[in-house]
Coordinates of C-alpha atoms in Angstrom, one line a residue:
Chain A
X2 CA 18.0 -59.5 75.5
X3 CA 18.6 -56.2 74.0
X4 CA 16.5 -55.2 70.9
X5 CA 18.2 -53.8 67.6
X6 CA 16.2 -51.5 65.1
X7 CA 17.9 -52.6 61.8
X8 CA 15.9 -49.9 58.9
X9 CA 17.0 -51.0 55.2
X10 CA 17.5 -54.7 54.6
X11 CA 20.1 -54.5 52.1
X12 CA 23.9 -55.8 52.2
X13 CA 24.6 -53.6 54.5
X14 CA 21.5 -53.9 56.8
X15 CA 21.2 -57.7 56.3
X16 CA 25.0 -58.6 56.7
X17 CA 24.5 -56.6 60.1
X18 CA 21.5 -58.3 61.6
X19 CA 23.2 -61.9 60.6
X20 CA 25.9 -60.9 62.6
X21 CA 23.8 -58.7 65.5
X22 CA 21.5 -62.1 66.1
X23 CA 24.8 -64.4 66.6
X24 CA 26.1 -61.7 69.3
X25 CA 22.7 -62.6 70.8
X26 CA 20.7 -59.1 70.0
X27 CA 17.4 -59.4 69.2
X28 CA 16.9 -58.1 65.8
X29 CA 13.6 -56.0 64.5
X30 CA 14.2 -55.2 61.0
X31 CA 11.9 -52.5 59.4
X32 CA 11.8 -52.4 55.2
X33 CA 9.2 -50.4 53.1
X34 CA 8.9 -53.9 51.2
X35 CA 6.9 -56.8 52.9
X36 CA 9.4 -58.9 50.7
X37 CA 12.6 -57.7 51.4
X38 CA 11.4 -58.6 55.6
X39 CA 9.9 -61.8 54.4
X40 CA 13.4 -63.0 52.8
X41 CA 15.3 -61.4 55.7
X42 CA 13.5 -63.1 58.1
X43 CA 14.2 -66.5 56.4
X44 CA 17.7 -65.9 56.0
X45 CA 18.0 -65.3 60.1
X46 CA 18.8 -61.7 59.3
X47 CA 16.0 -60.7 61.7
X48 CA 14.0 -61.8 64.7
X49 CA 11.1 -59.6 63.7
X50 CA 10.0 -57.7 61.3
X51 CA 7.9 -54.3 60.7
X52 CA 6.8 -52.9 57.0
X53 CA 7.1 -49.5 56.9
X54 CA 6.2 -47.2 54.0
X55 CA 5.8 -43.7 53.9
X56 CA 2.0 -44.1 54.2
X57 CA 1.8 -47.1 56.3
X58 CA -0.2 -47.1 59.6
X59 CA 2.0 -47.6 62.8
X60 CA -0.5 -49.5 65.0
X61 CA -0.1 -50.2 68.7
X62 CA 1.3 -53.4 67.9
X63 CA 4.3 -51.2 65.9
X64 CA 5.2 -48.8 68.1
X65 CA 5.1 -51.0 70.9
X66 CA 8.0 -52.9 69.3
X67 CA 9.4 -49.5 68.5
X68 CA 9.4 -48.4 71.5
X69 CA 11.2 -51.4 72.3
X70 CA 14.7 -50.8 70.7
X71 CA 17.9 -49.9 72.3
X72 CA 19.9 -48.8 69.1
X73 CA 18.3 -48.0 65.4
X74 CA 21.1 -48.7 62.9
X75 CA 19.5 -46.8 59.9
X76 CA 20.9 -48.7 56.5
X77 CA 19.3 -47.2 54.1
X78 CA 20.6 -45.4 50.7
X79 CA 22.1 -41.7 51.7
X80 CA 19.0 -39.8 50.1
X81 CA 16.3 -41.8 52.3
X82 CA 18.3 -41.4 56.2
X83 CA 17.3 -38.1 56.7
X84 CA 13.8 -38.7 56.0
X85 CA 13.8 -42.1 57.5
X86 CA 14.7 -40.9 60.7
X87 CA 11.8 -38.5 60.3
X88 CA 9.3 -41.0 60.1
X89 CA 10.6 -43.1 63.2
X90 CA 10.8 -39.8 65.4
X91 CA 7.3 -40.3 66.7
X92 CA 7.5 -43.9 67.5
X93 CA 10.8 -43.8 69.6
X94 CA 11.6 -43.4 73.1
X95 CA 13.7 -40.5 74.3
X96 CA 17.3 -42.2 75.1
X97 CA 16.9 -44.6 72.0
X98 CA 20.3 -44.4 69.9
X99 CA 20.3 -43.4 66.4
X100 CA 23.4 -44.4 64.2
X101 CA 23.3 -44.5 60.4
X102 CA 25.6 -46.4 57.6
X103 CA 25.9 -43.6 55.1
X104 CA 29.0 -43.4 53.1
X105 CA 29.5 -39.6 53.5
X106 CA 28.9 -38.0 56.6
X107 CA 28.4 -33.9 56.9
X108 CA 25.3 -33.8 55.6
X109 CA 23.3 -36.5 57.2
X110 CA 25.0 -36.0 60.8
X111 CA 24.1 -31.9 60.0
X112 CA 20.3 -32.9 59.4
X113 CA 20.1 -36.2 61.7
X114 CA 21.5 -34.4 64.8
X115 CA 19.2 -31.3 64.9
X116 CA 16.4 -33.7 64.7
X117 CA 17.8 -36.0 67.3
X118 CA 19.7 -36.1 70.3
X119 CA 21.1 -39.7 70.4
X120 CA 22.4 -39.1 67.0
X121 CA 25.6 -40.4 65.8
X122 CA 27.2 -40.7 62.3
X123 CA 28.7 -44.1 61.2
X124 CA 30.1 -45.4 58.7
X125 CA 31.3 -49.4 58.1
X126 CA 33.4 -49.6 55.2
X127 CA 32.3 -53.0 54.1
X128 CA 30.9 -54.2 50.7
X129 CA 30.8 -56.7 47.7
X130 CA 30.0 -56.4 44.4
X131 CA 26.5 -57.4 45.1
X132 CA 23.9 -55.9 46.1
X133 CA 20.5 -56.3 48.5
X134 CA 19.4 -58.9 50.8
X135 CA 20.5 -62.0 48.7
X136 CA 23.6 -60.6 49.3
X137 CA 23.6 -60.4 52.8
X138 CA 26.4 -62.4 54.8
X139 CA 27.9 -63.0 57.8
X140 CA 31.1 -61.1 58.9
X141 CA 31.3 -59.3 56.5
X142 CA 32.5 -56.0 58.7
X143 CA 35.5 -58.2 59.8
X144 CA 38.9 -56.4 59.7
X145 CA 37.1 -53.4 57.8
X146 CA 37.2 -49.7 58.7
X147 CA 34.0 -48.6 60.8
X148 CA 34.2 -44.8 61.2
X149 CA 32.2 -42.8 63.7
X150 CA 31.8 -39.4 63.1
X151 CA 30.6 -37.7 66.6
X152 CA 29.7 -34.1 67.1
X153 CA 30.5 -31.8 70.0
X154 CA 26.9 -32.6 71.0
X155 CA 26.9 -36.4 71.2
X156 CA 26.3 -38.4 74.4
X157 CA 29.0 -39.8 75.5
X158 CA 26.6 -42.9 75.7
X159 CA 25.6 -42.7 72.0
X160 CA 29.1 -43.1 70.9
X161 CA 30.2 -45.3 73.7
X162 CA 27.5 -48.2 72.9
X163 CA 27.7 -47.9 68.9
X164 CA 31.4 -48.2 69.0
X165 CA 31.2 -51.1 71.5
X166 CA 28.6 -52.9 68.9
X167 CA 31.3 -51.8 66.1
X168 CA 34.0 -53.4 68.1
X169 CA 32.2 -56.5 68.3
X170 CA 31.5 -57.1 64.9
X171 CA 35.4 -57.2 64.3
X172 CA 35.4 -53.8 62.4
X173 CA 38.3 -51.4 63.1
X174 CA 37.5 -48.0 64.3
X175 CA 37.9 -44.8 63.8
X176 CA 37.0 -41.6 65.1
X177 CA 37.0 -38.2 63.3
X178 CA 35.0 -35.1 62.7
X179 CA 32.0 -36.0 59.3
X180 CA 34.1 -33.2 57.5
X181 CA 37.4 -34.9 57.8
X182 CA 35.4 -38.2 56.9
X183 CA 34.1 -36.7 54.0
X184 CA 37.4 -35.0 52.8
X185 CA 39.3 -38.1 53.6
X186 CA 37.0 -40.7 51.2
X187 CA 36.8 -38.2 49.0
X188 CA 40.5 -39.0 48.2
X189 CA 40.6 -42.9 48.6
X190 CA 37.1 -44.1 47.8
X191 CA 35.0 -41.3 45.3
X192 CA 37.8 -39.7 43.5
X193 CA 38.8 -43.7 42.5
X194 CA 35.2 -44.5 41.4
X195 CA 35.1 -41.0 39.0
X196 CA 38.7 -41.4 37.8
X197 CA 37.6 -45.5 36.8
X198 CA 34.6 -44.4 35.6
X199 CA 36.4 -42.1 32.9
X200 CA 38.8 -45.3 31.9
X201 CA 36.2 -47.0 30.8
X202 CA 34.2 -44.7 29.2
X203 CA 37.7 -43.4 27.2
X204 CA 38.3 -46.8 25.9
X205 CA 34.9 -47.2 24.9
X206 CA 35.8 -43.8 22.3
X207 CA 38.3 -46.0 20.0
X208 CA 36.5 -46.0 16.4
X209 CA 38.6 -48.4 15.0
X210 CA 36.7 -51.6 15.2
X211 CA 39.6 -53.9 14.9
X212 CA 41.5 -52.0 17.4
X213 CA 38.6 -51.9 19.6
X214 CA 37.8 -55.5 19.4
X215 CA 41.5 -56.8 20.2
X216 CA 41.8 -54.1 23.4
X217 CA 38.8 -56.1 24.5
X218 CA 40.6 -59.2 23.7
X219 CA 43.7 -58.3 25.5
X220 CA 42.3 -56.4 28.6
X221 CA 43.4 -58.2 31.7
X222 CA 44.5 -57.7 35.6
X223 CA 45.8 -54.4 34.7
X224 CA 42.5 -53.1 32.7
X225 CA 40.1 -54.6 34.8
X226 CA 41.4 -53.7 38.5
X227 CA 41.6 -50.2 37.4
X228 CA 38.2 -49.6 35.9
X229 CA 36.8 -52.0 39.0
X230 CA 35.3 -49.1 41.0
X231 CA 34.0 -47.1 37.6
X232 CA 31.8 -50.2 37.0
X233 CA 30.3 -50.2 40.3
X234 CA 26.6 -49.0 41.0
X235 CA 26.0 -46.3 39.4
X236 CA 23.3 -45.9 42.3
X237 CA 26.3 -45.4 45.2
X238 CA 28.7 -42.9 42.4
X239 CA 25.7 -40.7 42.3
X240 CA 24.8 -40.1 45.9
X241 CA 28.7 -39.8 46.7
X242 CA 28.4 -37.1 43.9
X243 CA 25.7 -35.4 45.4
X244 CA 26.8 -35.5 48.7
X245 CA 30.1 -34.9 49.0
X246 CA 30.2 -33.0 45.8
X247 CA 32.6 -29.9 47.4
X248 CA 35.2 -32.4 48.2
X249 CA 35.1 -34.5 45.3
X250 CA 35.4 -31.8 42.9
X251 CA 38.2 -30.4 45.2
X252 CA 39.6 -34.1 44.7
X253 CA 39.3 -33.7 41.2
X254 CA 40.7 -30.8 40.4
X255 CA 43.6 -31.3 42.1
X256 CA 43.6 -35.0 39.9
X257 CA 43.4 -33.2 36.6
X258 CA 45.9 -31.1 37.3
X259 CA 48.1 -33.9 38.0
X260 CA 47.1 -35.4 35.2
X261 CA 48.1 -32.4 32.9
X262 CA 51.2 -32.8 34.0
X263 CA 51.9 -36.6 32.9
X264 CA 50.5 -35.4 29.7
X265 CA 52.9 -32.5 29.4
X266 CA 55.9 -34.6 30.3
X267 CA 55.3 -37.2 27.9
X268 CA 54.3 -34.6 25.2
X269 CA 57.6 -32.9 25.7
X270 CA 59.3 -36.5 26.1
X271 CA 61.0 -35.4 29.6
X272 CA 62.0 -38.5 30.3
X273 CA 63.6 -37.9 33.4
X274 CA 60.9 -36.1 35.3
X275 CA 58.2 -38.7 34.2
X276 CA 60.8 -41.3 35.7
X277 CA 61.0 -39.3 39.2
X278 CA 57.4 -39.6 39.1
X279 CA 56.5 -43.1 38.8
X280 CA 59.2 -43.6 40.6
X281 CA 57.3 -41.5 43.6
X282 CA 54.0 -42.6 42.9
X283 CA 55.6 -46.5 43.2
X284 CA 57.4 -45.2 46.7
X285 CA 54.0 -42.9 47.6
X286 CA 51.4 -45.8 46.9
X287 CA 53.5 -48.6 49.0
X288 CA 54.0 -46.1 52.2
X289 CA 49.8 -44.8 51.8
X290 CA 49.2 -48.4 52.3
X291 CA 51.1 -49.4 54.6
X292 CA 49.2 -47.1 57.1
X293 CA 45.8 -48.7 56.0
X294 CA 43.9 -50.6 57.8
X295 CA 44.1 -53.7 55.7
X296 CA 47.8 -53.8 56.4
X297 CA 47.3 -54.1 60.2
X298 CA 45.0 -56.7 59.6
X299 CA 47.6 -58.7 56.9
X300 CA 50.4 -57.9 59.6
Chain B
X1 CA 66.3 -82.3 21.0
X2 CA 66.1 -78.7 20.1
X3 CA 67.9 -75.9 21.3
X4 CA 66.1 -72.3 21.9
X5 CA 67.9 -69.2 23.2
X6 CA 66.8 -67.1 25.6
X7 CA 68.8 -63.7 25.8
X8 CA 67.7 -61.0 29.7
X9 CA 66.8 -63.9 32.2
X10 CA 64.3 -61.5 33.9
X11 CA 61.0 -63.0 35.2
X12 CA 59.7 -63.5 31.7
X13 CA 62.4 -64.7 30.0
X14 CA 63.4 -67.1 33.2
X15 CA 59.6 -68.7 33.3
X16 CA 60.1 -69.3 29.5
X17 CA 63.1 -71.0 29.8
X18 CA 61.4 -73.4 32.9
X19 CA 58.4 -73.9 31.1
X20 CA 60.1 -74.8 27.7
X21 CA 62.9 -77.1 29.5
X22 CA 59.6 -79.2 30.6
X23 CA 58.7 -79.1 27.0
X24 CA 61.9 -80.8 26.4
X25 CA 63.9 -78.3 24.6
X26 CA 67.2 -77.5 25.2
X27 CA 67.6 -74.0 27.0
X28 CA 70.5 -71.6 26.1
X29 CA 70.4 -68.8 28.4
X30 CA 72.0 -65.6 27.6
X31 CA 72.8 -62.3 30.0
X32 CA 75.3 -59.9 30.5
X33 CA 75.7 -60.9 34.0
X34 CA 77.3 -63.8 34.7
X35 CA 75.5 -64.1 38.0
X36 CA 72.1 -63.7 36.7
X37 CA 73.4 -67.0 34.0
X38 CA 74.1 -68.8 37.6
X39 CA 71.2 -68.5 38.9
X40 CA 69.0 -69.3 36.1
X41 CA 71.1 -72.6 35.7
X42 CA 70.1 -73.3 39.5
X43 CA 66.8 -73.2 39.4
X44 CA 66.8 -75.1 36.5
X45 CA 66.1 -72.3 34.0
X46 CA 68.6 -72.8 31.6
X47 CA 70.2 -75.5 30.8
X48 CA 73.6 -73.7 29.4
X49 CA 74.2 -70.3 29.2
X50 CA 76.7 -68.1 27.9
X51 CA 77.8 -64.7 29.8
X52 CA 77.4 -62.0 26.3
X53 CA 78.1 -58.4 27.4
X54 CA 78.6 -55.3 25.0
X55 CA 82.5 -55.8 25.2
X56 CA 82.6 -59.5 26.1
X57 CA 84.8 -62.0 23.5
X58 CA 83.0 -64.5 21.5
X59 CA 85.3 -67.6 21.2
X60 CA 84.8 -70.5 19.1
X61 CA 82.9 -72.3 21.9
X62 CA 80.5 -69.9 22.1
X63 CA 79.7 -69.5 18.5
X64 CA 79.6 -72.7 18.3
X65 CA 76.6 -73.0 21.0
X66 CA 75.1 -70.2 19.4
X67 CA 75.1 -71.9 15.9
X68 CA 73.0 -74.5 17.7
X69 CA 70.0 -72.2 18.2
X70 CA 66.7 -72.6 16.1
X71 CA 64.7 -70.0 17.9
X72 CA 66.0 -66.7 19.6
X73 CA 63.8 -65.2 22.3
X74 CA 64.9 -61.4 23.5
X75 CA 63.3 -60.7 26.7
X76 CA 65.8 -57.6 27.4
X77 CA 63.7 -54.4 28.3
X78 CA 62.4 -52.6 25.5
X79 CA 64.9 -50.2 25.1
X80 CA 68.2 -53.4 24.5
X81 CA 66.1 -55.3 21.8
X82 CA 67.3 -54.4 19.0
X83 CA 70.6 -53.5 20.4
X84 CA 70.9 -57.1 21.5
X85 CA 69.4 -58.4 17.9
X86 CA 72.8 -56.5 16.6
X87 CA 75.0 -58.1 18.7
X88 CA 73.9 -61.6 18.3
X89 CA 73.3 -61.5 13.9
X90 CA 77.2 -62.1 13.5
X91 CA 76.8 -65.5 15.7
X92 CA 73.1 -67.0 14.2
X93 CA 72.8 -69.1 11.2
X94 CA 70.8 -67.0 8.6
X95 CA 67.2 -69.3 9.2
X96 CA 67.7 -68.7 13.0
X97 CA 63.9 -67.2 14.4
X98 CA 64.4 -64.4 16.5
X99 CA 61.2 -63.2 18.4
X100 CA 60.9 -60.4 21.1
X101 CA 58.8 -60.0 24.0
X102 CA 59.0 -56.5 24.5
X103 CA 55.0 -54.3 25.5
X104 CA 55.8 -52.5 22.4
X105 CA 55.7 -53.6 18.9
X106 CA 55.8 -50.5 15.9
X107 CA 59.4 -49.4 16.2
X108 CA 60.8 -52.8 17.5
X109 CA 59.1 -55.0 14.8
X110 CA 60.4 -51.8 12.3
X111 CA 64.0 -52.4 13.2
X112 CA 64.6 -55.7 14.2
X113 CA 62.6 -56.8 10.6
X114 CA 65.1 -55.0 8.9
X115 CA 68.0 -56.4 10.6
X116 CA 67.3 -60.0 10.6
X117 CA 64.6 -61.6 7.7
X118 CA 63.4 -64.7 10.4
X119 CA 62.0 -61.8 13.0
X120 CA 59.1 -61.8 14.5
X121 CA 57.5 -59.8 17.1
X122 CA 55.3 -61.5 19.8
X123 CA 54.2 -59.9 23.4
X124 CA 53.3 -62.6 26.3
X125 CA 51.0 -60.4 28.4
X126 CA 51.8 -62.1 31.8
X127 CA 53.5 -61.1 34.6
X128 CA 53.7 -60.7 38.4
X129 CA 54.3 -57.5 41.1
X130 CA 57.9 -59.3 41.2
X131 CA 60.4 -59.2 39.1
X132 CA 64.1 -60.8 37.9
X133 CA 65.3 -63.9 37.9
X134 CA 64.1 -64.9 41.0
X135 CA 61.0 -64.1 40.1
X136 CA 60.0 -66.5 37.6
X137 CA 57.6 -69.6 37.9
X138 CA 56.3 -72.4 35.7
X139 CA 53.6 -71.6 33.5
X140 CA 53.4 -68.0 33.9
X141 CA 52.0 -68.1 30.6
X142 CA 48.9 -70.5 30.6
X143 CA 45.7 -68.8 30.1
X144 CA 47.6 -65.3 29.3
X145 CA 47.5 -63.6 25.8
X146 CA 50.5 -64.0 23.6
X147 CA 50.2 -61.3 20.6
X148 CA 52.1 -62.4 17.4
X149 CA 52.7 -59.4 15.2
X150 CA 54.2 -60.5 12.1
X151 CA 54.5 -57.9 8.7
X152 CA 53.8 -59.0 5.1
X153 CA 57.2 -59.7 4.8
X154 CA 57.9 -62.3 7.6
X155 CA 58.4 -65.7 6.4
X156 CA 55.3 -68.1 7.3
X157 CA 57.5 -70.7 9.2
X158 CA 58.9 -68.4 12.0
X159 CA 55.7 -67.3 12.5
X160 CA 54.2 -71.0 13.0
X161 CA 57.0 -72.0 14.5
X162 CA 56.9 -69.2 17.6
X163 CA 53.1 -69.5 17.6
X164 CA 53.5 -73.3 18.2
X165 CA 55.6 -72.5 21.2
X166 CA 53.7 -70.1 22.8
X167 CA 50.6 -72.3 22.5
X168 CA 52.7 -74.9 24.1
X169 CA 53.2 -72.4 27.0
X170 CA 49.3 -72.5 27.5
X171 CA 49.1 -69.2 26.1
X172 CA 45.7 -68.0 24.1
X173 CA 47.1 -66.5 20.7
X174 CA 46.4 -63.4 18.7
X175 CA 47.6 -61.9 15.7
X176 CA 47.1 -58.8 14.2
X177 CA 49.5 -55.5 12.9
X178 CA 52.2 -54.2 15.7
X179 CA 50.2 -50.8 14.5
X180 CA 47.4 -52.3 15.8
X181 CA 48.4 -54.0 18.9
X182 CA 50.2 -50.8 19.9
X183 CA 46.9 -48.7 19.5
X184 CA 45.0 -51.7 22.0
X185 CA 47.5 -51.8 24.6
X186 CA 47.7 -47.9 25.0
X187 CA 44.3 -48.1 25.9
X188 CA 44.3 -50.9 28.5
X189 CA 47.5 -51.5 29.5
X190 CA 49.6 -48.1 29.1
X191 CA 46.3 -45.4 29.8
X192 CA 45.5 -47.1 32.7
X193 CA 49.2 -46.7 34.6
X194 CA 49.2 -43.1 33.9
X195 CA 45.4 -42.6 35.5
X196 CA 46.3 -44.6 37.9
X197 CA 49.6 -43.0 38.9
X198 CA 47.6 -39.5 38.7
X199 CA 45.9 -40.8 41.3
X200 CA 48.3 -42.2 44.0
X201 CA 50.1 -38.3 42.7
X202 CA 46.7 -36.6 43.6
X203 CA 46.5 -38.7 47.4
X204 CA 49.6 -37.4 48.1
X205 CA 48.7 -33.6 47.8
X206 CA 46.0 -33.5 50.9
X207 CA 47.7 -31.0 52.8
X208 CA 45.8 -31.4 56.0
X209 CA 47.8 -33.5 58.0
X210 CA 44.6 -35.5 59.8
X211 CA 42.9 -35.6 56.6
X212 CA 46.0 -37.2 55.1
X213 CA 46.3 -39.8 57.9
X214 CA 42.8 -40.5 57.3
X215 CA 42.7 -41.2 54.1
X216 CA 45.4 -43.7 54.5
X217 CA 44.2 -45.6 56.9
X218 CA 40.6 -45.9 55.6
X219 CA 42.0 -46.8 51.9
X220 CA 41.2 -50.1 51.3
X221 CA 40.1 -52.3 48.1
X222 CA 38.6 -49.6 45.8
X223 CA 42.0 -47.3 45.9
X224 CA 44.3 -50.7 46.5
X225 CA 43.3 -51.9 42.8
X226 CA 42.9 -48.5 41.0
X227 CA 46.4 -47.4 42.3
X228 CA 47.9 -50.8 41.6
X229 CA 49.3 -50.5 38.3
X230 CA 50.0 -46.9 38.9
X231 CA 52.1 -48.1 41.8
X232 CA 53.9 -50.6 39.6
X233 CA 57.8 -50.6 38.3
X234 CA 58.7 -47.2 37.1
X235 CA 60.8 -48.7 34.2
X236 CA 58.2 -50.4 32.2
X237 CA 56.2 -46.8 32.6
X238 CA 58.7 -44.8 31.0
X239 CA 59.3 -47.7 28.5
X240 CA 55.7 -47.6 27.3
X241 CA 56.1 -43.5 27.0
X242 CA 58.9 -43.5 25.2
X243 CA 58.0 -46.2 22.9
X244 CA 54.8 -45.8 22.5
X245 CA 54.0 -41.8 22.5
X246 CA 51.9 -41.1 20.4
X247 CA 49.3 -44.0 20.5
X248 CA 49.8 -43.1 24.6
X249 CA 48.8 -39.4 24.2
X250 CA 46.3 -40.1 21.7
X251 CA 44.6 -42.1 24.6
X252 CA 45.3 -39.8 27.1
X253 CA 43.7 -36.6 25.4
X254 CA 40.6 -38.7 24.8
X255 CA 40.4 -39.8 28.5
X256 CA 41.0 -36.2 29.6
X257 CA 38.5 -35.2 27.6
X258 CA 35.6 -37.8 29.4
X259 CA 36.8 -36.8 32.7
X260 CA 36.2 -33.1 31.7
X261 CA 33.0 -34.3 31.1
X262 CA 32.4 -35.7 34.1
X263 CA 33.8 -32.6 36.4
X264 CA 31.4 -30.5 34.1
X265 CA 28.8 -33.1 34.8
X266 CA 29.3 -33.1 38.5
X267 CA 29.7 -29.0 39.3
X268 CA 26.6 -28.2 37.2
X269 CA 24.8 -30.5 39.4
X270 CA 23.6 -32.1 36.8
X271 CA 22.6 -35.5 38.4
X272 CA 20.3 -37.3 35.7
X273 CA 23.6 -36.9 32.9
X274 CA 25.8 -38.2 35.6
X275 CA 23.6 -41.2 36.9
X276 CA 23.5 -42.0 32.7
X277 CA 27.4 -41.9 32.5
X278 CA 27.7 -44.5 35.3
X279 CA 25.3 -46.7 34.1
X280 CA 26.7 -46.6 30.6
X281 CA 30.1 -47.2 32.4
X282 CA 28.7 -49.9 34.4
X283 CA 27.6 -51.6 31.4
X284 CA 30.4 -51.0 29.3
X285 CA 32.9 -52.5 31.7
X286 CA 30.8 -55.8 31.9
X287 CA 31.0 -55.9 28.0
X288 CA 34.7 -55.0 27.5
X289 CA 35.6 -57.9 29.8
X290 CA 33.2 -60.3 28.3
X291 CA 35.7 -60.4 25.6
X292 CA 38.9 -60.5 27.2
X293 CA 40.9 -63.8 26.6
X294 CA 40.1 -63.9 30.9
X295 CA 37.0 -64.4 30.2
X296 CA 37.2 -67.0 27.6
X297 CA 39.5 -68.7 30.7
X298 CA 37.3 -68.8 32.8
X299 CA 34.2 -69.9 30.9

C-alpha cells in the first residue's frame, strides 16, 4: 500500500485524505496542531498522523514515516508552502513527489522548484463556504477543475503520478504554464472576489437609514449571488492579492475601465450603446460558460 | 366571484393570473397579441381575455367585460405602463384599482397617479432566468417581496385591497415612498447588473488566446453567480437605466469610488488595510442578508 504525505488538515487537506484512504492509500497527515490530527484522524481523514511545528523535534520514529511517502500533497495556506516544504526537505527521500494546492501558481512553483526536484504545482478548484477540518468531506474534487502547472524541468514521473491521483479523485484536468494559471484566475476567480467585495462595501455607504434598512429588506438572489464571493474569507482575498497582485491589478484595470464606460453611457443616456452591451455581455457570459468545465460535467 | 384584469401576459403577469384563478377570482387577460391571449387561456391563465392593441376596436362586448373589472394589474415592461393605463381609462369604471408591477416606481407612480385617482404602484420582486408566457408557474410569488408604494393621495381601499391580494400570493409585504424604494433597489437590484456585466465585459478582453481558453474553462461557481445577473435580459437593464438614472449613477459613483479604494489598497501593497476591507465586507454581507425578507423565509 502506497503511503500519502497529506501537510495542512484543512478542507482542502481533509476532503483529500477522505477520499485518498477510500482509493486505498495510506494516509500520514502532518498538522502544526496536535488537534487538528487528533480530529482528522477520527474523521478517517488519516491513517497516521505527525505534529509538526516549526520547532518540533523530528525523531527517528518521524522521519522513518517520512521517509516512507510516495507523494507529499502540501495543503496549506499560500504564505506557509514555501516554508513548509523547507522544513520537510531534510526528512524526505530523493524521488519523493512534491505537489501543492495553492490557488495561484508562479510564485510557489518559482520557489518550490529550485528547492526541489520532484516539484510540481497543482491546483484543485474545489471548495465550500466552510472552512477547516470540520469541514472536510468526501468527493468533494468530483467534476471540479484540478490544474497542474509543470515546468520545463518536471519529471515526467512527477506529473505523470499526480495527475493519475488527480484523475482518480474525479477532478478534471488541466495542464498549463503557473503564469497562464495565474493570469487565467485572475479573470474568473480574484477579479470576481475584488469586484463583490466592492458591492458590498458600496451598499453599506447609503446614509439614509430608511433606505438602507428596506435595501436590506429587499436584497435577494440577485444581491446576494453577486456579493457571494466579496463575502468570502477574507483570509483567501488576501493571499490572492499578494500573490497574484500583477495580474489582478491588470484584471482590474482593465474592469474599471469597463466600468467607466457603463457609467458614461448611462450619464449621457445612450441608450442604444448600453443596449449593444448587455446585449453582448448576455451573448459573451452564455458562450464563456459553455466552454467551462461545469458544462461538460451538466452535459 | 370577482373579476381582476391582467393586461402583458409575460411570466409575471401569467403566474398572477394562475395563482389568483386558484384563489377563485375571475381572470381577464389582456395583450396585444392575440396569440399570447391563447396561450394564457391554455394553460389556464386566464380565464377570458380580450386581444387590445394600440389601433384595435373596442366594441360593446369588450367594454362591457372591462366594466366588470375591480382590480387592474399592468405587467407591461416599464416603458408601456402608463401608455397602457391611457388606453384602458375610457373602458374602467371610475373606482376600478389599477396597480403596476413595473422595477421602477418614481416616474410611473408620478404619472399613472395623475391619470387615474384608484392607482397604486406595487413591485413583486420574483422572477426566473425564463421569460414570457410560457414561462410562468404557480406561486412564483410565495415567500418573495411585494413593495406597495402608495402617495398621500391614494385612497386607503386600493391600497388594502392590492395588499390583500399580494398577501394572498404568499408574498411578504412592504410599504414605503416609490422615492424610497427606487433609492433601495438601485443599490441591490440595478448596481449589481451593471458590476456584474462589467465583469463578463472585462473576461472578454484577455487577449491571449490560451489565457482566454483558460479562463473559460476553469470558471466555475464564483464567476457563474457574480456574472449571473450581469448575464441576464438586456431589456430590463436598459429599463432600469432609463428609468431609474439618477438613483442608478448615484450608486454607481459611490461603488466606483470603493473599488478605487481597493485598487489603491492593492498596488500600494498595503496588505493590513486590505485584509480590514474583506473582513468588514465579510461581515457586512452576513448582516445585509440577515435582514432580507429571504432570511425571514427561511428562519
Amino acid at each position: 500500500m502506497k503511503t500519502v504525505g497529506i501537510v495542512g488538515l484543512g478542507l482542502i487537506g481533509g476532503s483529500l485524505g477522505l477520499d485518498l484512504r477510500s482509493h486505498n492509500f495510506n494516509v500520514l497527515g502532518i498538522s502544526h496542531r496536535q488537534e487538528t490530527c487528533e480530529k482528522a484522524k477520527q474523521i478517517g481523514a488519516v491513517d497516521e498522523y505527525i505534529v509538526l511545528s516549526e520547532n518540533s523535534e523530528v525523531d527517528e520514529v518521524k522521519t522513518k514515516l517520512l521517509q516512507g511517502v510516495e507523494i507529499v500533497f502540501i495543503c496549506t495556506p499560500i504564505d506557509k508552502i514555501t516554508p513548509t516544504l523547507k522544513r520537510l526537505i531534510p526528512y524526505l527521500l530523493p524521488k519523493t513527489i512534491v505537489t501543492d494546492v495553492g490557488s495561484v501558481k508562479t510564485p510557489i512553483v518559482q520557489a518550490c522548484s529550485q528547492l526541489w526536484d520532484y516539484f510540481i504545482g497543482g491546483h484543485p478548484m474545489a471548495g465550500t463556504a466552510r472552512q477547516g477540518i470540520e469541514a472536510a468531506q468526501n468527493d468533494l474534487f468530483v467534476g471540479a477543475a484540478y490544474v497542474l502547472t509543470p515546468t520545463e524541468t518536471t519529471p515526467l514521473v512527477a506529473r505523470e503520478r499526480v495527475e493519475e491521483i488527480a484523475r482518480s479523485l474525479g477532478s478534471i484536468i488541466y495542464t498549463c504554464m503557473p503564469e497562464e494559471h495565474d493570469r487565467a484566475v485572475a479573470w474568473i476567480s480574484h477579479l470576481p472576489v475584488m469586484v463583490s467585495a466592492a458591492l458590498i462595501d458600496a451598499c453599506m455607504s447609503e446614509t439614509d437609514p430608511k433606505v438602507f434598512n428596506l435595501a436590506r429588506q429587499l436584497a435577494s438572489s440577485g444581491f446576494r449571488d453577486t456579493s457571494r464571493v466579496g463575502g468570502g474569507n477574507p483570509e483567501l482575498g488576501l493571499m490572492m492579492a499578494q500573490y497574484n497582485q500583477e495580474n489582478l491589478l491588470r484584471s482590474l484595470f482593465s474592469y474599471r475601465a469597463r466600468l467607466d464606460r457603463l457609467i458614461d453611457t448611462i450619464k449621457r443616456e445612450n441608450w442604444d450603446n448600453l443596449e449593444s452591451i448587455l446585449e453582448l455581455t448576455q451573448r459573451s457570459r452564455s458562450e464563456f460558460l459553455s466552454s467551462s468545465h461545469c458544462s461538460i460535467i451538466n452535459s
